[in-house]
Amino acid sequence: NIVCVASAPGTLWVLSDEGRVYIRHGITDANPCGTQWWKLNLEQISEKVQFSHISCGCDVVWACDIRGKILMMVGAPQTVSSCEFVPVWVTVEGSPRANNTFTKIFVGPQSYMVWALDNAGNVYVREAIFPDFLVGTGWVHVDGIKASHLSISGEAVWALSKTGVFKRIGISECNYIGESWLFISGNLDHISGELVTYWWFFVTTEIKSVFD
């Protein structure tokens, strides 16, 4: 069963409930469905880590494991399936608030846009991410709401909560935390933001697939 779907321009990654990662190979403008599934080699970390959530950026992939550990892979997610070498995953330092564990990780189209959720619904943003230091230095709690899911567009973070949808406004490279939450009413199951901020969608169906 599929537990997480992560996409970036030209690539699609899916995560199974057993921690396996599959990448859709051959995605192009002419063939957006791709040609075949490619299983990601996780031998570097497979004995210690089982992924529970993944997210693709333009030049990085972030992941959360079942114990709440956060990891990052440096490299364009579009090129991993054609690389001859085993991807290298780096353990990310930092913890959520006391007695909580991370459960989900979200990466935006900009490298400085990395957000996370813990098991209590607290929202976090990764601080001090720079082009030459993509891992950042720590996690900052962003108060104001509890969320079950996030989605990042070009200039905003969308949060799904029990009371509706919230949009984090004022985010920029100089202000990675943003300014405030803007409430948007609605009873939704899932949200997904696109690169262009005003292109966002609400999805209420499960995604399922079967691999050979």
Short mmCIF file of C-alpha atoms in Angstrom, two decimals:
data_model
loop_
_atom_site.label_atom_id
_atom_site.label_comp_id
_atom_site.label_asym_id
_atom_site.label_seq_id
_atom_site.Cartn_x
_atom_site.Cartn_y
_atom_site.Cartn_z
CA ASN A 1 0.00 0.00 0.00
CA ILE A 2 1.13 3.54 -0.74
CA VAL A 3 1.46 5.86 2.28
CA CYS A 4 3.10 8.90 0.69
CA VAL A 5 3.41 10.46 -2.76
CA ALA A 6 6.08 13.12 -3.44
CA SER A 7 6.56 15.02 -6.67
CA ALA A 8 8.82 17.64 -8.19
CA PRO A 9 9.09 18.86 -11.79
CA GLY A 10 9.89 15.81 -13.91
CA THR A 11 9.73 13.19 -11.18
CA LEU A 12 7.37 11.24 -8.93
CA TRP A 13 8.37 9.32 -5.81
CA VAL A 14 6.09 7.00 -3.85
CA LEU A 15 6.61 5.36 -0.46
CA SER A 16 5.10 2.02 0.54
CA ASP A 17 3.98 1.05 4.04
CA GLU A 18 7.03 -1.22 4.23
CA GLY A 19 9.41 1.71 3.72
CA ARG A 20 10.25 1.01 0.09
CA VAL A 21 10.66 3.97 -2.26
CA TYR A 22 9.80 3.79 -5.96
CA ILE A 23 10.61 6.44 -8.56
CA ARG A 24 8.69 6.86 -11.78
CA HIS A 25 11.21 6.74 -14.61
CA GLY A 26 10.90 8.37 -18.03
CA ILE A 27 8.62 11.31 -17.19
CA THR A 28 8.81 13.96 -19.92
CA ASP A 29 6.57 16.67 -21.35
CA ALA A 30 5.67 14.29 -24.16
CA ASN A 31 5.10 11.36 -21.79
CA PRO A 32 3.96 12.72 -18.40
CA CYS A 33 2.96 9.22 -17.21
CA GLY A 34 6.55 7.96 -17.49
CA THR A 35 7.60 4.48 -18.56
CA GLN A 36 8.38 2.31 -15.52
CA TRP A 37 8.90 2.18 -11.76
CA TRP A 38 12.42 2.08 -10.36
CA LYS A 39 13.10 0.91 -6.80
CA LEU A 40 15.40 3.23 -4.87
CA ASN A 41 18.50 1.61 -3.38
CA LEU A 42 18.40 2.25 0.37
CA GLU A 43 21.20 -0.10 1.40
CA GLN A 44 23.10 2.73 3.12
CA ILE A 45 20.36 3.14 5.74
CA SER A 46 17.98 0.18 5.37
CA GLU A 47 19.17 -1.58 8.53
CA LYS A 48 18.66 1.49 10.72
CA VAL A 49 15.86 3.48 9.08
CA GLN A 50 12.38 2.85 7.72
CA PHE A 51 10.86 5.87 6.02
CA SER A 52 7.33 6.94 6.94
CA HIS A 53 7.16 10.17 4.91
CA ILE A 54 9.14 11.72 2.02
CA SER A 55 9.17 15.02 0.15
CA CYS A 56 11.00 16.13 -2.99
CA GLY A 57 12.51 19.55 -3.62
CA CYS A 58 14.27 20.82 -6.71
CA ASP A 59 17.71 19.71 -5.58
CA VAL A 60 17.10 17.71 -2.37
CA VAL A 61 14.90 15.00 -0.94
CA TRP A 62 13.89 15.01 2.73
CA ALA A 63 12.45 12.06 4.64
CA CYS A 64 11.08 11.16 8.07
CA ASP A 65 11.40 7.67 9.51
CA ILE A 66 9.07 5.72 11.79
CA ARG A 67 11.04 6.80 14.89
CA GLY A 68 10.83 10.50 14.04
CA LYS A 69 14.34 10.86 12.64
CA ILE A 70 14.73 13.34 9.77
CA LEU A 71 17.13 12.65 6.88
CA MET A 72 18.14 14.55 3.77
CA MET A 73 19.55 13.44 0.43
CA VAL A 74 21.44 16.06 -1.57
CA GLY A 75 20.85 15.74 -5.29
CA ALA A 76 18.16 16.40 -7.85
CA PRO A 77 15.37 13.82 -7.39
CA GLN A 78 14.95 13.70 -11.18
CA THR A 79 18.41 12.20 -11.70
CA VAL A 80 18.56 9.60 -8.92
CA SER A 81 17.07 6.79 -11.00
CA SER A 82 19.81 7.15 -13.61
CA CYS A 83 22.71 7.57 -11.16
CA GLU A 84 25.29 4.79 -10.89
CA PHE A 85 25.97 5.47 -7.21
CA VAL A 86 23.90 4.71 -4.11
CA PRO A 87 22.27 7.94 -2.84
CA VAL A 88 23.80 9.31 0.35
CA TRP A 89 21.42 10.22 3.17
CA VAL A 90 22.46 12.62 5.93
CA THR A 91 20.86 12.56 9.37
CA VAL A 92 19.45 15.98 10.23
CA GLU A 93 20.08 17.28 13.74
CA GLY A 94 17.39 18.82 15.89
CA SER A 95 14.29 17.65 17.74
CA PRO A 96 10.67 18.75 18.10
CA ARG A 97 9.14 20.02 21.31
CA ALA A 98 9.58 17.92 24.46
CA ASN A 99 8.21 14.36 24.36
CA ASN A 100 7.09 14.69 20.72
CA THR A 101 8.41 13.06 17.55
CA PHE A 102 8.43 14.21 13.95
CA THR A 103 5.93 12.45 11.68
CA LYS A 104 5.94 14.36 8.37
CA ILE A 105 8.35 16.49 6.35
CA PHE A 106 7.54 18.93 3.53
CA VAL A 107 9.86 20.62 1.02
CA GLY A 108 8.93 23.53 -1.21
CA PRO A 109 10.17 24.67 -4.61
CA GLN A 110 12.64 26.98 -2.86
CA SER A 111 15.46 25.27 -0.97
CA TYR A 112 14.85 27.35 2.17
CA MET A 113 11.24 26.11 2.42
CA VAL A 114 11.44 22.99 4.61
CA TRP A 115 8.63 22.44 7.10
CA ALA A 116 7.64 19.56 9.38
CA LEU A 117 4.91 18.25 11.67
CA ASP A 118 5.18 16.27 14.89
CA ASN A 119 2.79 13.74 16.41
CA ALA A 120 0.96 16.48 18.31
CA GLY A 121 0.29 18.54 15.19
CA ASN A 122 2.89 21.19 15.96
CA VAL A 123 4.33 22.98 12.94
CA TYR A 124 8.06 23.61 12.43
CA VAL A 125 10.28 25.30 9.87
CA ARG A 126 13.96 24.56 9.25
CA GLU A 127 16.16 27.59 9.87
CA ALA A 128 19.40 28.82 8.32
CA ILE A 129 19.17 26.91 5.03
CA PHE A 130 21.53 28.37 2.43
CA PRO A 131 22.55 27.26 -1.09
CA ASP A 132 25.88 26.01 0.27
CA PHE A 133 24.36 24.59 3.47
CA LEU A 134 21.09 22.89 2.53
CA VAL A 135 20.70 20.96 5.78
CA GLY A 136 20.13 24.09 7.90
CA THR A 137 20.91 24.46 11.60
CA GLY A 138 17.75 23.72 13.57
CA TRP A 139 13.97 23.59 13.87
CA VAL A 140 11.81 26.55 14.85
CA HIS A 141 8.31 26.00 16.20
CA VAL A 142 5.70 28.02 14.31
CA ASP A 143 2.84 28.58 16.73
CA GLY A 144 -0.76 29.54 16.13
CA ILE A 145 -2.26 26.30 14.78
CA LYS A 146 -2.23 22.51 15.00
CA ALA A 147 -2.09 20.77 11.62
CA SER A 148 -2.45 17.28 10.16
CA HIS A 149 -0.95 18.05 6.75
CA LEU A 150 1.03 20.78 4.99
CA SER A 151 1.58 21.70 1.36
CA ILE A 152 4.08 24.26 0.09
CA SER A 153 3.58 26.44 -2.96
CA GLY A 154 5.93 29.02 -4.43
CA GLU A 155 5.40 31.67 -1.77
CA ALA A 156 3.22 30.15 0.94
CA VAL A 157 2.60 27.17 3.19
CA TRP A 158 -0.89 25.70 3.33
CA ALA A 159 -1.93 23.87 6.50
CA LEU A 160 -4.85 21.50 6.97
CA SER A 161 -6.36 21.48 10.46
CA LYS A 162 -9.53 20.31 12.15
CA THR A 163 -11.00 23.79 11.85
CA GLY A 164 -10.16 24.43 8.21
CA VAL A 165 -7.29 25.49 5.99
CA PHE A 166 -4.67 28.06 6.95
CA LYS A 167 -2.23 29.87 4.67
CA ARG A 168 1.12 31.04 6.03
CA ILE A 169 1.78 34.43 4.44
CA GLY A 170 4.84 36.65 4.25
CA ILE A 171 7.36 33.87 3.58
CA SER A 172 10.55 34.88 1.79
CA GLU A 173 14.22 33.97 1.75
CA CYS A 174 14.82 36.67 4.36
CA ASN A 175 11.78 35.66 6.41
CA TYR A 176 11.53 31.87 6.18
CA ILE A 177 9.04 31.70 9.07
CA GLY A 178 6.56 34.10 7.48
CA GLU A 179 4.35 36.65 9.20
CA SER A 180 1.01 35.09 10.14
CA TRP A 181 -1.63 32.45 9.45
CA LEU A 182 -4.56 33.40 7.22
CA PHE A 183 -7.69 31.33 7.87
CA ILE A 184 -9.56 29.84 4.92
CA SER A 185 -12.79 28.00 5.71
CA GLY A 186 -13.52 24.53 4.38
CA ASN A 187 -13.90 20.92 5.51
CA LEU A 188 -11.24 19.09 3.52
CA ASP A 189 -9.37 15.78 3.59
CA HIS A 190 -6.21 16.79 1.72
CA ILE A 191 -4.52 19.79 0.16
CA SER A 192 -1.83 20.14 -2.50
CA GLY A 193 -0.10 23.34 -3.57
CA GLU A 194 1.59 24.06 -6.87
CA LEU A 195 4.67 26.12 -7.72
CA VAL A 196 2.45 29.07 -8.61
CA THR A 197 0.75 30.11 -5.39
CA TYR A 198 -2.76 30.48 -6.79
CA TRP A 199 -2.73 26.98 -8.30
CA TRP A 200 -3.79 24.77 -5.45
CA PHE A 201 -6.12 21.81 -5.27
CA PHE A 202 -8.18 19.86 -2.80
CA VAL A 203 -8.07 16.07 -3.04
CA THR A 204 -10.43 13.77 -1.18
CA THR A 205 -9.57 10.38 -2.70
CA GLU A 206 -6.91 7.87 -1.70
CA ILE A 207 -4.06 7.08 -4.03
CA LYS A 208 -3.38 3.37 -4.46
CA SER A 209 -1.08 1.42 -6.70
CA VAL A 210 0.38 -2.05 -7.08
CA PHE A 211 4.02 -2.83 -7.86
CA ASP A 212 5.29 -6.01 -9.46
#
